[in-house]
Short mmCIF file of C-alpha atoms and ligand atoms in Angstrom, two decimals:
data_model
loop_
_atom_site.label_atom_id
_atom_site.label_comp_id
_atom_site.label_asym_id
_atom_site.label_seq_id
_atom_site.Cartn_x
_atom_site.Cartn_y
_atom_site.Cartn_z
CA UNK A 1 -62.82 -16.31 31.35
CA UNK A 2 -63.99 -14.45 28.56
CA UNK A 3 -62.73 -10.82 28.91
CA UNK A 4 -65.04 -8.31 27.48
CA UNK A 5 -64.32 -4.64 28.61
CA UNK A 6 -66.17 -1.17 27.62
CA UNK A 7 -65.28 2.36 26.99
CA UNK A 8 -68.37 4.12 28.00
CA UNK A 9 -67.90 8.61 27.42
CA UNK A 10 -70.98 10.83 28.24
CA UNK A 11 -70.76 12.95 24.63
CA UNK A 12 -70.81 16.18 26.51
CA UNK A 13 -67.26 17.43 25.97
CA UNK A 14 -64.67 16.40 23.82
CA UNK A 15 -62.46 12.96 24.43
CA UNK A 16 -60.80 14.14 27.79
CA UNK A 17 -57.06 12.99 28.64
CA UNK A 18 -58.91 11.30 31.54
CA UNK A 19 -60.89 9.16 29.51
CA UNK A 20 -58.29 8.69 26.94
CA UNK A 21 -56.46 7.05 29.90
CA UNK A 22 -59.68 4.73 30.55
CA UNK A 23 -60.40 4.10 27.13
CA UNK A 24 -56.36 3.28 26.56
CA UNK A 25 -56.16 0.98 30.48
CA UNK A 26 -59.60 -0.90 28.94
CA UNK A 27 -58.64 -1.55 25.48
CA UNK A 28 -54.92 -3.08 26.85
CA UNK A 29 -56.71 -5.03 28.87
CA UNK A 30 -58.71 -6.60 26.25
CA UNK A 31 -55.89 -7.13 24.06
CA UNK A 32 -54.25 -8.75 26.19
CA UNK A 33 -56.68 -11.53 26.86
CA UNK A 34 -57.25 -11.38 23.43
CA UNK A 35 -60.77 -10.10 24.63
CA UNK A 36 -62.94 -7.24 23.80
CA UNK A 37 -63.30 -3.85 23.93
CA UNK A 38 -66.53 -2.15 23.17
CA UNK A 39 -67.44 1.53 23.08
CA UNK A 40 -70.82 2.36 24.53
CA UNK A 41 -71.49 6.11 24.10
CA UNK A 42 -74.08 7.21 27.25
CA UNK A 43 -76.27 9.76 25.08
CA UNK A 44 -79.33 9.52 27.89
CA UNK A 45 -78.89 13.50 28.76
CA UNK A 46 -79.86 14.44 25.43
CA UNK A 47 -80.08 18.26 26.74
CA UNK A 48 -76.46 18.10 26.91
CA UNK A 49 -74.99 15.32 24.38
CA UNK A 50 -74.04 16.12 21.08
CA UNK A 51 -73.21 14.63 17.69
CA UNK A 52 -70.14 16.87 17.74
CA UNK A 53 -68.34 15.45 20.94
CA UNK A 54 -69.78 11.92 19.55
CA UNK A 55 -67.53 12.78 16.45
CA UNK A 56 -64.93 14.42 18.82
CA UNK A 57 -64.52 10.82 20.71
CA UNK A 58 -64.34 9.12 17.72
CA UNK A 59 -61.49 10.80 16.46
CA UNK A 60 -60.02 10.77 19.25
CA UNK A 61 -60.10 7.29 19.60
CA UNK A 62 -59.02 6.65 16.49
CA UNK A 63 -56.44 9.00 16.62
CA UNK A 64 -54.71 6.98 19.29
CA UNK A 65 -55.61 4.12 17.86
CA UNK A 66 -57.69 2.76 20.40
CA UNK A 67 -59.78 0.91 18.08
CA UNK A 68 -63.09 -0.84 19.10
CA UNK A 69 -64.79 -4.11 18.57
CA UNK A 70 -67.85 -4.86 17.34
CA UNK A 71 -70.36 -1.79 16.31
CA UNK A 72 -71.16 1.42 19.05
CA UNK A 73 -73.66 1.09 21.39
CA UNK A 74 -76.00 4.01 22.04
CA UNK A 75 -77.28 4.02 24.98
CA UNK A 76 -80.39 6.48 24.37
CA UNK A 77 -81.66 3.54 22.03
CA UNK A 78 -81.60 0.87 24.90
CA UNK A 79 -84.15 3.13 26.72
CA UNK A 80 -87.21 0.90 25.93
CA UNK A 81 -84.90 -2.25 26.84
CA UNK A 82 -83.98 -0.26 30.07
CA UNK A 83 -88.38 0.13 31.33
CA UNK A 84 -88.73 -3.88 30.55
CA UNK A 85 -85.94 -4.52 32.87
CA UNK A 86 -87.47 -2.12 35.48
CA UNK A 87 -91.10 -3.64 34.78
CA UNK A 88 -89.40 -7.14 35.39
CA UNK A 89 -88.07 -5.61 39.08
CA UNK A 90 -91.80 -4.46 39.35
CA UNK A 91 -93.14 -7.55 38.69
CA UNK A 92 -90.31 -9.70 41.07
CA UNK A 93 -91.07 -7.27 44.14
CA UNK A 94 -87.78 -5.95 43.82
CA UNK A 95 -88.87 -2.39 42.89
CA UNK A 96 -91.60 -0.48 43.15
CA UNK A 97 -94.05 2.77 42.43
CA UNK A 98 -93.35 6.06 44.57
CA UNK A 99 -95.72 9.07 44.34
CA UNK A 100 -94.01 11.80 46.46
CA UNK A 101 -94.31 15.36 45.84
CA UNK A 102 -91.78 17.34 45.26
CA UNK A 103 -93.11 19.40 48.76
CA UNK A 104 -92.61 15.74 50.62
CA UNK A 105 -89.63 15.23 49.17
CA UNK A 106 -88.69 18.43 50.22
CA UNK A 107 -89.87 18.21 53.49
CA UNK A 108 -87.65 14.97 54.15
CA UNK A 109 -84.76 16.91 53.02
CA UNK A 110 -85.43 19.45 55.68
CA UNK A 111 -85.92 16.93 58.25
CA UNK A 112 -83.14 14.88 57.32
CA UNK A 113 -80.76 18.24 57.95
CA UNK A 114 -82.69 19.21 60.79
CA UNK A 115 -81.63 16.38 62.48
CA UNK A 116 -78.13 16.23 60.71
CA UNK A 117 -78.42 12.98 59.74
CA UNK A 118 -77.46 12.53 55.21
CA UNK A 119 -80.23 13.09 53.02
CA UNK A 120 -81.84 9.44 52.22
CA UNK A 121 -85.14 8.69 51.05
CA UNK A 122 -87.09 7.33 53.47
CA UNK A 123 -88.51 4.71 51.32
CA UNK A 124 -92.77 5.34 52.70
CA UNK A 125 -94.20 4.14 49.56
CA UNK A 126 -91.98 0.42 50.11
CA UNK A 127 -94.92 -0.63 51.82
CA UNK A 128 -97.75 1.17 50.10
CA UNK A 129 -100.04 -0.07 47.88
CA UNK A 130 -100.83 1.62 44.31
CA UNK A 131 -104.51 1.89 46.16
CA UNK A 132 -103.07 4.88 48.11
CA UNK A 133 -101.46 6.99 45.13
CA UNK A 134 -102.37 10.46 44.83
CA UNK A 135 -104.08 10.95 41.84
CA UNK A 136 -102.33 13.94 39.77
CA UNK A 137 -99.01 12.30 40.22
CA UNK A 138 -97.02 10.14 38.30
CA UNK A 139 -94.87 8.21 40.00
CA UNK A 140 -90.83 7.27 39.85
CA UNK A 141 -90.22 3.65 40.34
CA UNK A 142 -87.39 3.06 42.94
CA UNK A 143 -84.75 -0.37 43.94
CA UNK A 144 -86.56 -2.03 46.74
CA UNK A 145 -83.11 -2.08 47.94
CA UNK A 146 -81.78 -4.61 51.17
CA UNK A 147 -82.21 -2.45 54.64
CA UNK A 148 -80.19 -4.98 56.60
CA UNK A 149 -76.34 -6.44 55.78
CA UNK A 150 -74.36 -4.73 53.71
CA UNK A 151 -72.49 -4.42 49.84
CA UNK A 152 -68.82 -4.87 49.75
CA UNK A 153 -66.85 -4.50 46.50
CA UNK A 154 -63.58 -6.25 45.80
CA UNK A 155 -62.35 -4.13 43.58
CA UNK A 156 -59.11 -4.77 41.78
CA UNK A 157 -57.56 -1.27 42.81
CA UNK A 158 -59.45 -0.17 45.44
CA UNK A 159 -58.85 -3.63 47.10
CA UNK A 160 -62.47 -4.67 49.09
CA UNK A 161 -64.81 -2.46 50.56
CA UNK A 162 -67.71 -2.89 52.51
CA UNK A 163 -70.39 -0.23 52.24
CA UNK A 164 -73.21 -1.06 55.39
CA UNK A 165 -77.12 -1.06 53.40
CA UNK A 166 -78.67 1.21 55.88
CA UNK A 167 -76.33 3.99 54.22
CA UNK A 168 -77.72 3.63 50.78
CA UNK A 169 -81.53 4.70 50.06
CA UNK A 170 -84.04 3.36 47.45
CA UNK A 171 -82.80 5.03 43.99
CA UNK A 172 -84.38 6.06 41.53
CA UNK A 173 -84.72 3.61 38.33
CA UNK A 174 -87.17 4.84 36.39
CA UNK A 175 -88.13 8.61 36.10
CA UNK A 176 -91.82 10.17 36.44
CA UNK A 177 -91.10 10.71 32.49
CA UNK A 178 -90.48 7.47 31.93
CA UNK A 179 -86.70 7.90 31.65
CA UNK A 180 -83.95 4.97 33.15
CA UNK A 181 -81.34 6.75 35.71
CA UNK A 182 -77.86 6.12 34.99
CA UNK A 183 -77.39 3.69 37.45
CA UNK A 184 -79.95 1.56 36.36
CA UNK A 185 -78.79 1.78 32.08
CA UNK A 186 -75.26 0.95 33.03
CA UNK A 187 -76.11 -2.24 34.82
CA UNK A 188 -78.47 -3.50 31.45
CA UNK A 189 -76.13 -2.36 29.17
CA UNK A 190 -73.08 -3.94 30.54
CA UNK A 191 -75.13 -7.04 31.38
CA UNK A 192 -76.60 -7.24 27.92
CA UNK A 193 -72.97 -6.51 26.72
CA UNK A 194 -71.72 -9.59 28.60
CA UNK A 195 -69.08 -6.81 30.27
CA UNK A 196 -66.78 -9.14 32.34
CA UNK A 197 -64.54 -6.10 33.84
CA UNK A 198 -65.28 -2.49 34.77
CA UNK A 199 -62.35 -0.60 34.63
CA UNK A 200 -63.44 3.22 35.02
CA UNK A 201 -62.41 6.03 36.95
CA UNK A 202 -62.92 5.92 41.00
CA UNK A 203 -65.30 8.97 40.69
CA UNK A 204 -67.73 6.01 39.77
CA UNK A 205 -66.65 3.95 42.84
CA UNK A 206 -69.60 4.74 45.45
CA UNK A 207 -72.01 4.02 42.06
CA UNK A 208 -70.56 0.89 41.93
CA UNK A 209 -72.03 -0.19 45.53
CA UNK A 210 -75.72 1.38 44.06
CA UNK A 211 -75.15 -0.59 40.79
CA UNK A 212 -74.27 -3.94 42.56
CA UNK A 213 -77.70 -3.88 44.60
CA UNK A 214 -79.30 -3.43 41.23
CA UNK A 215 -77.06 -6.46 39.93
CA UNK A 216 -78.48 -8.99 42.89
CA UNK A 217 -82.10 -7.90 42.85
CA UNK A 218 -81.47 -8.84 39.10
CA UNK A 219 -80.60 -12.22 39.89
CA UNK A 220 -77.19 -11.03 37.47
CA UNK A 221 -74.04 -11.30 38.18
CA UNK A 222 -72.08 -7.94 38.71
CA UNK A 223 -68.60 -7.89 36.71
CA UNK A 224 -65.19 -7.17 37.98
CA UNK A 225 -64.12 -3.41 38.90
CA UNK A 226 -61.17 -1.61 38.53
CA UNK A 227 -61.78 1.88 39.36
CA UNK A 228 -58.73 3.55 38.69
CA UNK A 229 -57.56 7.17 40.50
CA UNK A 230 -58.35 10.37 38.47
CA UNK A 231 -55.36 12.41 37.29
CA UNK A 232 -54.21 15.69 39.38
CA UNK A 233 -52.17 18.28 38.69
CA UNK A 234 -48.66 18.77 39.30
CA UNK A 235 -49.81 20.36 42.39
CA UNK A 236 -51.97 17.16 44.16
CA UNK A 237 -55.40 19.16 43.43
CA UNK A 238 -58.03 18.56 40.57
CA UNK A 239 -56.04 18.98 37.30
CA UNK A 240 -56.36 22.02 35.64
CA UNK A 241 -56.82 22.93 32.18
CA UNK A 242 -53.75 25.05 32.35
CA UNK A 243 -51.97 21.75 33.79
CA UNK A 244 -53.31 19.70 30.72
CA UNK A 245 -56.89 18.84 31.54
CA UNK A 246 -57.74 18.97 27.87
CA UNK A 247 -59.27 17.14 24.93
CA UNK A 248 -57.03 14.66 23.32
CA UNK A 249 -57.41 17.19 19.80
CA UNK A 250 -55.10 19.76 21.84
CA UNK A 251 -52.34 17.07 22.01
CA UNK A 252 -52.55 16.11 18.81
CA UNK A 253 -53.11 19.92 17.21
CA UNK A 254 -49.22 21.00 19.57
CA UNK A 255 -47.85 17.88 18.23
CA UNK A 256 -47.53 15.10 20.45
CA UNK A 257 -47.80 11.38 18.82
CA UNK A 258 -50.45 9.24 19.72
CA UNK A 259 -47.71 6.56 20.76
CA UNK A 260 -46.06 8.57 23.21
CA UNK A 261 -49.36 10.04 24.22
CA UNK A 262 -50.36 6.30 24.99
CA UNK A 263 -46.94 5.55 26.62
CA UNK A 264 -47.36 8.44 28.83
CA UNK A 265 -50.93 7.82 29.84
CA UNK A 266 -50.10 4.13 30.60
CA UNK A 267 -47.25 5.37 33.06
CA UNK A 268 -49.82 7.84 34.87
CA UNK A 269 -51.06 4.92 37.36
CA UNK A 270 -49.60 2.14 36.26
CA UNK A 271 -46.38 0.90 36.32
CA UNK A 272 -43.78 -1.84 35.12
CA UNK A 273 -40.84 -1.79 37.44
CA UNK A 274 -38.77 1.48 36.69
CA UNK A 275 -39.45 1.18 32.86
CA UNK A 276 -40.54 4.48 31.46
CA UNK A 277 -40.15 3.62 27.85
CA UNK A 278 -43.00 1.23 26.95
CA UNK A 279 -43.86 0.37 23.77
CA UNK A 280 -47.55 -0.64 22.79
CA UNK A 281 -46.48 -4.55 21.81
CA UNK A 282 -45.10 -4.61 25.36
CA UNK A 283 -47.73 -3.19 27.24
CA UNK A 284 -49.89 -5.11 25.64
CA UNK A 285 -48.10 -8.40 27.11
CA UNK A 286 -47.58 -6.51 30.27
CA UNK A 287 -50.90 -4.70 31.08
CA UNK A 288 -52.69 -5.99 34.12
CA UNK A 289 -55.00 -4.38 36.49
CA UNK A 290 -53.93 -4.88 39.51
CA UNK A 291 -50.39 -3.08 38.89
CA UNK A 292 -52.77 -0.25 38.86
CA UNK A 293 -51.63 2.18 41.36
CA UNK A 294 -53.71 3.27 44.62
CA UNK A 295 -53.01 6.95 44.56
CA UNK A 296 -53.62 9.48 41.99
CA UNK A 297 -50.94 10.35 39.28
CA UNK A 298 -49.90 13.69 39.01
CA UNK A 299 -50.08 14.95 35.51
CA UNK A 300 -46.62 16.74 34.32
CA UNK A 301 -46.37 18.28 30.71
CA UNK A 302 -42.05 18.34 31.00
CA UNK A 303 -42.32 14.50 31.36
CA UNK A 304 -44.32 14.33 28.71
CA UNK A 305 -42.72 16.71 26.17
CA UNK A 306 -39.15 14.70 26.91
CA UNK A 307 -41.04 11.24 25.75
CA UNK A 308 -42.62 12.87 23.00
CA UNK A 309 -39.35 14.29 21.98
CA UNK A 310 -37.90 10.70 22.38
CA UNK A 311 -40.23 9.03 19.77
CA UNK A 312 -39.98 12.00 17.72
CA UNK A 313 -36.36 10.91 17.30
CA UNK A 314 -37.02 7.27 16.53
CA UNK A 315 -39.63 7.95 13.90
CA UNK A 316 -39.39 7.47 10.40
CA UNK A 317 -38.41 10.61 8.46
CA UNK A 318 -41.17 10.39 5.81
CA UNK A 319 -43.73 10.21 7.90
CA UNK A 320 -42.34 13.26 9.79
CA UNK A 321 -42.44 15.07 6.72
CA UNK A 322 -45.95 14.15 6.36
CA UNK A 323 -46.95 15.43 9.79
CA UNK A 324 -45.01 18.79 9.60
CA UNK A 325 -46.00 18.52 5.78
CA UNK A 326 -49.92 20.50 6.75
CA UNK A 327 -48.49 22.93 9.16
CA UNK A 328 -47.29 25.60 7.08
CA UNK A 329 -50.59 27.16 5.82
CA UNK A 330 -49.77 26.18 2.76
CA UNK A 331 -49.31 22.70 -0.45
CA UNK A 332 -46.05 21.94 -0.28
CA UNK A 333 -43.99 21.07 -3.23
CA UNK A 334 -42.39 17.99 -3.65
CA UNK A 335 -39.48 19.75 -4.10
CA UNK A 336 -39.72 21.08 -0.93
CA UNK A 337 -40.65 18.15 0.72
CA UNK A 338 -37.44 16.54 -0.80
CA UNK A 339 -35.75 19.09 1.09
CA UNK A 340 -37.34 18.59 4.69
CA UNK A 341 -37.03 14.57 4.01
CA UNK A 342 -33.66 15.45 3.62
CA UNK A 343 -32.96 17.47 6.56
CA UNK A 344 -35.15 15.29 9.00
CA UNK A 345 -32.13 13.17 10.20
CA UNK A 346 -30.47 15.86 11.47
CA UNK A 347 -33.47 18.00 13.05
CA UNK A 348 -35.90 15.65 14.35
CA UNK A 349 -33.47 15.44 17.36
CA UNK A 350 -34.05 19.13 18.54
CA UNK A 351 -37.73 19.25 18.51
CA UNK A 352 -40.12 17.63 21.54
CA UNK A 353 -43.59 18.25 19.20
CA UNK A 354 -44.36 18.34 16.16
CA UNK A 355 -44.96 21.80 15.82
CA UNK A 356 -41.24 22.57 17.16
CA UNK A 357 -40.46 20.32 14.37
CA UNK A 358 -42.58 22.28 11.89
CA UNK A 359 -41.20 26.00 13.48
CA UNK A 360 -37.66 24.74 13.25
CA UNK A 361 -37.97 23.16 9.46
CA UNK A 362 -39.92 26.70 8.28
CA UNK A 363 -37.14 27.98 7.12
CA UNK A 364 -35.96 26.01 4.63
CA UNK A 365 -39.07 26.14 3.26
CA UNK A 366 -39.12 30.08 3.09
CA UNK A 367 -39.49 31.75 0.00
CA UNK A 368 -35.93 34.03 -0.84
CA UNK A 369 -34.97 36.17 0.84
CA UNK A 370 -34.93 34.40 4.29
CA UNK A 371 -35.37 36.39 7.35
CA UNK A 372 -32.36 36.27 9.55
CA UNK A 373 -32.00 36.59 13.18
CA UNK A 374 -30.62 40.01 13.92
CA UNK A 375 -28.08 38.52 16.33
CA UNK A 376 -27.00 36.23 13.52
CA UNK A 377 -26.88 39.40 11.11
CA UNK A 378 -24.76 41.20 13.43
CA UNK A 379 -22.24 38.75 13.23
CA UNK A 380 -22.32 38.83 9.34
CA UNK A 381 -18.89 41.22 9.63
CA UNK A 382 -17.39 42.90 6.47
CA UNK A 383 -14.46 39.65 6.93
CA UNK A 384 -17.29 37.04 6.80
CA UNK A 385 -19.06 38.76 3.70
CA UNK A 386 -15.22 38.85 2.06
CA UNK A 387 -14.60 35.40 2.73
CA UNK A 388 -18.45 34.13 1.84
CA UNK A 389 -17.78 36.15 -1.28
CA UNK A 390 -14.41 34.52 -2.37
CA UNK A 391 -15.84 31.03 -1.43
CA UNK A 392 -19.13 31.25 -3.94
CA UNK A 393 -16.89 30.16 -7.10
CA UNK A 394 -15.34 27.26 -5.41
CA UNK A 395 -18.92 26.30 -4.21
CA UNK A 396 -21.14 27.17 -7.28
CA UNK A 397 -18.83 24.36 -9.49
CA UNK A 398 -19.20 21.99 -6.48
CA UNK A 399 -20.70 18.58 -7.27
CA UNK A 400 -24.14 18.94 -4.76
CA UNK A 401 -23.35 16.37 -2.23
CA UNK A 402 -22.77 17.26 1.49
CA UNK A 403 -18.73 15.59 1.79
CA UNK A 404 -18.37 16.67 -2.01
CA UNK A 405 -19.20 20.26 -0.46
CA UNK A 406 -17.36 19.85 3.14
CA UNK A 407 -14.32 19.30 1.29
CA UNK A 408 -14.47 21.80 -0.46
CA UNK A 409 -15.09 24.39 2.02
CA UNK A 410 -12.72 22.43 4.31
CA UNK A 411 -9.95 23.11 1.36
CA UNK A 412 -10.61 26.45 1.32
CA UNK A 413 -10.30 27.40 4.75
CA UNK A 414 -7.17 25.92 4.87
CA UNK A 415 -5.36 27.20 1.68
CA UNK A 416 -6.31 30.35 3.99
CA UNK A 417 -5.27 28.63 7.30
CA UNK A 418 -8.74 29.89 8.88
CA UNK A 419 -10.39 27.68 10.97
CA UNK A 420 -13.92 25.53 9.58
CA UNK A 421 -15.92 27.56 12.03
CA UNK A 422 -14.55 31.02 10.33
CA UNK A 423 -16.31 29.77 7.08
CA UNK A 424 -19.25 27.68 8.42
CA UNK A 425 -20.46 30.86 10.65
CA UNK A 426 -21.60 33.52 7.60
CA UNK A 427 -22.61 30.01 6.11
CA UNK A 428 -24.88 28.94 8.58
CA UNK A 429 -26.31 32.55 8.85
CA UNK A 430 -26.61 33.38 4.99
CA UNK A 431 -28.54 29.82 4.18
CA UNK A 432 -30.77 29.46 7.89
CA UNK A 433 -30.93 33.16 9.20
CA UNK A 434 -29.56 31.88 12.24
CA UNK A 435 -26.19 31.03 14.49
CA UNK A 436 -27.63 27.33 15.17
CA UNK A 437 -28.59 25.09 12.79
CA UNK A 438 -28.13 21.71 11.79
CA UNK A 439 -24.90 20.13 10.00
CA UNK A 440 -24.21 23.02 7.53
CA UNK A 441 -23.59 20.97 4.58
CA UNK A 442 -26.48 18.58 5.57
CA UNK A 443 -28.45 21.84 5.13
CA UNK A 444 -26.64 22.79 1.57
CA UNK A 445 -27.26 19.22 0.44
CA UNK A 446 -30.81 19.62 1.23
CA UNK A 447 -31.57 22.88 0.11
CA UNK A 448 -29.80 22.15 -3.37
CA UNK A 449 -27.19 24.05 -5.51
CA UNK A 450 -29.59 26.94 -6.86
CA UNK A 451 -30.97 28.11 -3.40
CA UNK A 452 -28.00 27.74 -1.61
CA UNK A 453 -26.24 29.67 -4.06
CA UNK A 454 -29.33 32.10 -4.16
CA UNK A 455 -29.25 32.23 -0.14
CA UNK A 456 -25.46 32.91 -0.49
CA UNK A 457 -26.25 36.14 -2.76
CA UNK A 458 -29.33 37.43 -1.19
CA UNK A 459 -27.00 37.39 2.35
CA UNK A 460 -24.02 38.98 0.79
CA UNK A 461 -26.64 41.83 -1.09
CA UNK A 462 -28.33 42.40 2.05
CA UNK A 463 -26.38 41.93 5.29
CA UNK A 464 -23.66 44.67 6.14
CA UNK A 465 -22.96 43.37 9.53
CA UNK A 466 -21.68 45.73 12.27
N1 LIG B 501 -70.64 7.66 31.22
C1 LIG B 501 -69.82 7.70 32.39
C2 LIG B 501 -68.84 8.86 32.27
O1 LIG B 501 -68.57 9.32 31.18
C3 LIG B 501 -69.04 6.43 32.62
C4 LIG B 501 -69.87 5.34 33.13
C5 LIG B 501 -69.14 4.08 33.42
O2 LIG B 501 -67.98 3.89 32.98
O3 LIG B 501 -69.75 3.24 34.06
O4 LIG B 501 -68.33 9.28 33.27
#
């Protein structure tokens, strides 16, 4: 079988990490039946799409590289392809013209409640010829849909359910205005788009029972479904934006990677044995919808952080540099990037996003004279400044490599017999402002002979200690 899948956002927000997680469960399961995966952006409520969330998904998309095939299909310029389909379910007997009120309408509603039975349309123009409309009204055209049987679904993660007919009313396909109801553009489009699976999130499940009637008074036949569990919170309930119901943008603007953002969403309902670590190449030959789980993931930021963190660690120091690189407000030199490329192997280790990477790397960056940390100035004693002071000369004539300079420093310390720490201490503070840094003469090698010697000075001008 031919495996052709669709992304389908309403542009009304931005790129959600719900429907990244669709968009990311559809396009694996393209690629790995080599099939494909379309995007389809459902601009019908033109009140409340924009271009600007159309853009938003886009990037989005792209960011994660969740790339489509084939060219975007909009679905506000199927419309006239929509009426010809509901004209052919005129024509067939398998819709037709109703020229209610809104007061009858109404008046069903209240009778409907009255009696405490669901609101369903009672379907009085089924029957009725166009002879008897009302003149003054135009008319919605509804699914002559079955009365008797019943619709059941097997879908791949719901497993098979059987909805009874009688439950579901005549619905609306075409508008008074002329307009196509959801229901009714989905089924065209992802007929027309030869769509072979649905995979979408269950708050689309009870359309999918609506959307299969359409299917057989088509004479079509309806695709696979997947409808996968929406993401909660921590807490079981609706996720929250506080919990991390946000647009994809916010991950990428704190810093998480789009790989680990794609590992993470493929582990929230779905799951390969106990692995947590999954790269793309392998869930690619591992993705398969029925390992999608029944119950809804709960969403947990510490989980996530800790993977991010993880491929933080394994990624290439340049382009690490070139992520942190637009974070400081400012062009960077390429001195200064020299410097961070430099430092990257021994800091990329202590920061879960990117912008911990990009707060933790600031300093070396900093124009003289740093700030330090007043805890790490109050350790700056008048015996660290004396022994910072008698170590410059041995340093300044140093050759400007980091064992050239830890042997040098180790030498010193014990013609003194003072332990490394004793030196490294008023080291660490004078060239990072801090009492915790990376490999101190990692950090000298990085920040060069000229501003570790400058840091050196500006420390020993400056800091009096306690
Ligand atoms: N446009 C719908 C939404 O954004 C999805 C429709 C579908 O996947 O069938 O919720």
């Amino acid at each position: 079988m031919n495996v052709t899948v669709r992304f389908a956002p309403s542009p009304t927000g931005f790129l959600h990490i719900g429907g990244a997680r669709t968009a990311l469960f559809n396009w694996l399961y393209a690629r790995h039946h080599g099939g494909s995966f379309r995007l389809r952006i459902e601009d019908t409520d033109r009140a409340r799409s924009t271009g600007e969330a159309v853009a938003a998904i886009i990037d989005g998309l792209d960011w994660l590289g969740l790339h489509w095939d084939g060219d975007i299909v909009h679905q506000s310029e199927r419309q006239p392809r929509h009426a010809e389909v509901v004209r052919q379910m005129l024509a067939s007997g398998h819709a037709y013209r109703a020229y209610d009120s809104p007061e009858e309408l109404e008046a069903m509603r209240q009778k409907a409640k009255a009696e405490g039975r669901s609101i369903r349309y009672d379907g009085v123009w089924r029957e009725r010829g166009t002879g008897d409309a009302p003149s003054g009204i135009a008319p919605v055209i509804r699914l002559k849909a079955p009365r008797d049987g019943a619709t059941t679904i097997h879908d791949h993660v719901q497993g098979e359910v059987t909805v009874a007919n009688a439950q579901l009313d005549d619905l609306i396909l075409l508008r008074a205005d002329g307009t196509p109801t959801y229901n009714l553009s989905v089924v065209v489009d992802d007929h027309d788009m030869a769509i072979s699976h649905v995979i979408r999130g269950d708050d689309h499940f009870t359309n999918a029972f609506r959307q299969t009637q359409i299917y057989r008074a088509l004479g079509w036949e309806a695709p696979e479904f997947a409808h996968v569990p929406l993401i909660h919170g921590p807490d079981g309930a609706k996720l929250s934006k506080r919990q991390g119901a946000l647009g994809v943008e916010a991950y990428r603007d704190t810093g998480y990677l789009p790989e680990a953002l794609r590992n993470y969403l493929l582990r929230l309902g779905w799951s390969h044995g106990d692995d947590e670590i999954i790269s793309t190449e392998q869930a690619i030959r591992w993705f398969d919808i029925d390992a999608i789980g029944k119950s809804p993931a709960r969403f947990d930021f510490a989980k996530l952080a800790n993977l991010n963190g993880r491929y933080i660690r394994e990624s290439d120091d340049a382009r690490l540099v070139d992520l942190i690189a637009p974070r400081y407000g400012r062009d960077l030199t390429g001195d200064e990037r020299a410097r961070l490329l430099l430092l990257m192997p021994h800091v990329k280790s202590r920061a879960k996003t990117i912008k911990e990477l990009a707060d933790i790397t600031k300093v070396y960056i900093s124009p003289r004279p740093i700030p330090i940390e007043p805890k790490a100035a109050a350790s700056f004693d008048p015996a660290a400044r004396e022994l910072l002071n008698a170590l410059t000369p041995a340093l300044s004539d140093s050759p400007w490599l980091a064992a050239e300079l830890e042997s040098r420093v180790r030498g010193f310390a014990e013609a003194r017999q003072l332990q490394l720490a004793t030196l490294a201490q008023p080291l660490r503070v004078a060239l990072t402002g801090s009492a915790n840094s990376p490999p101190i003469f990692a950090v000298m090698a990085a920040l060069g002979r000229e501003e570790t010697m400058g840091r050196i000075r500006d420390a020993l001008a400056t800091l009096s200690g306690i």
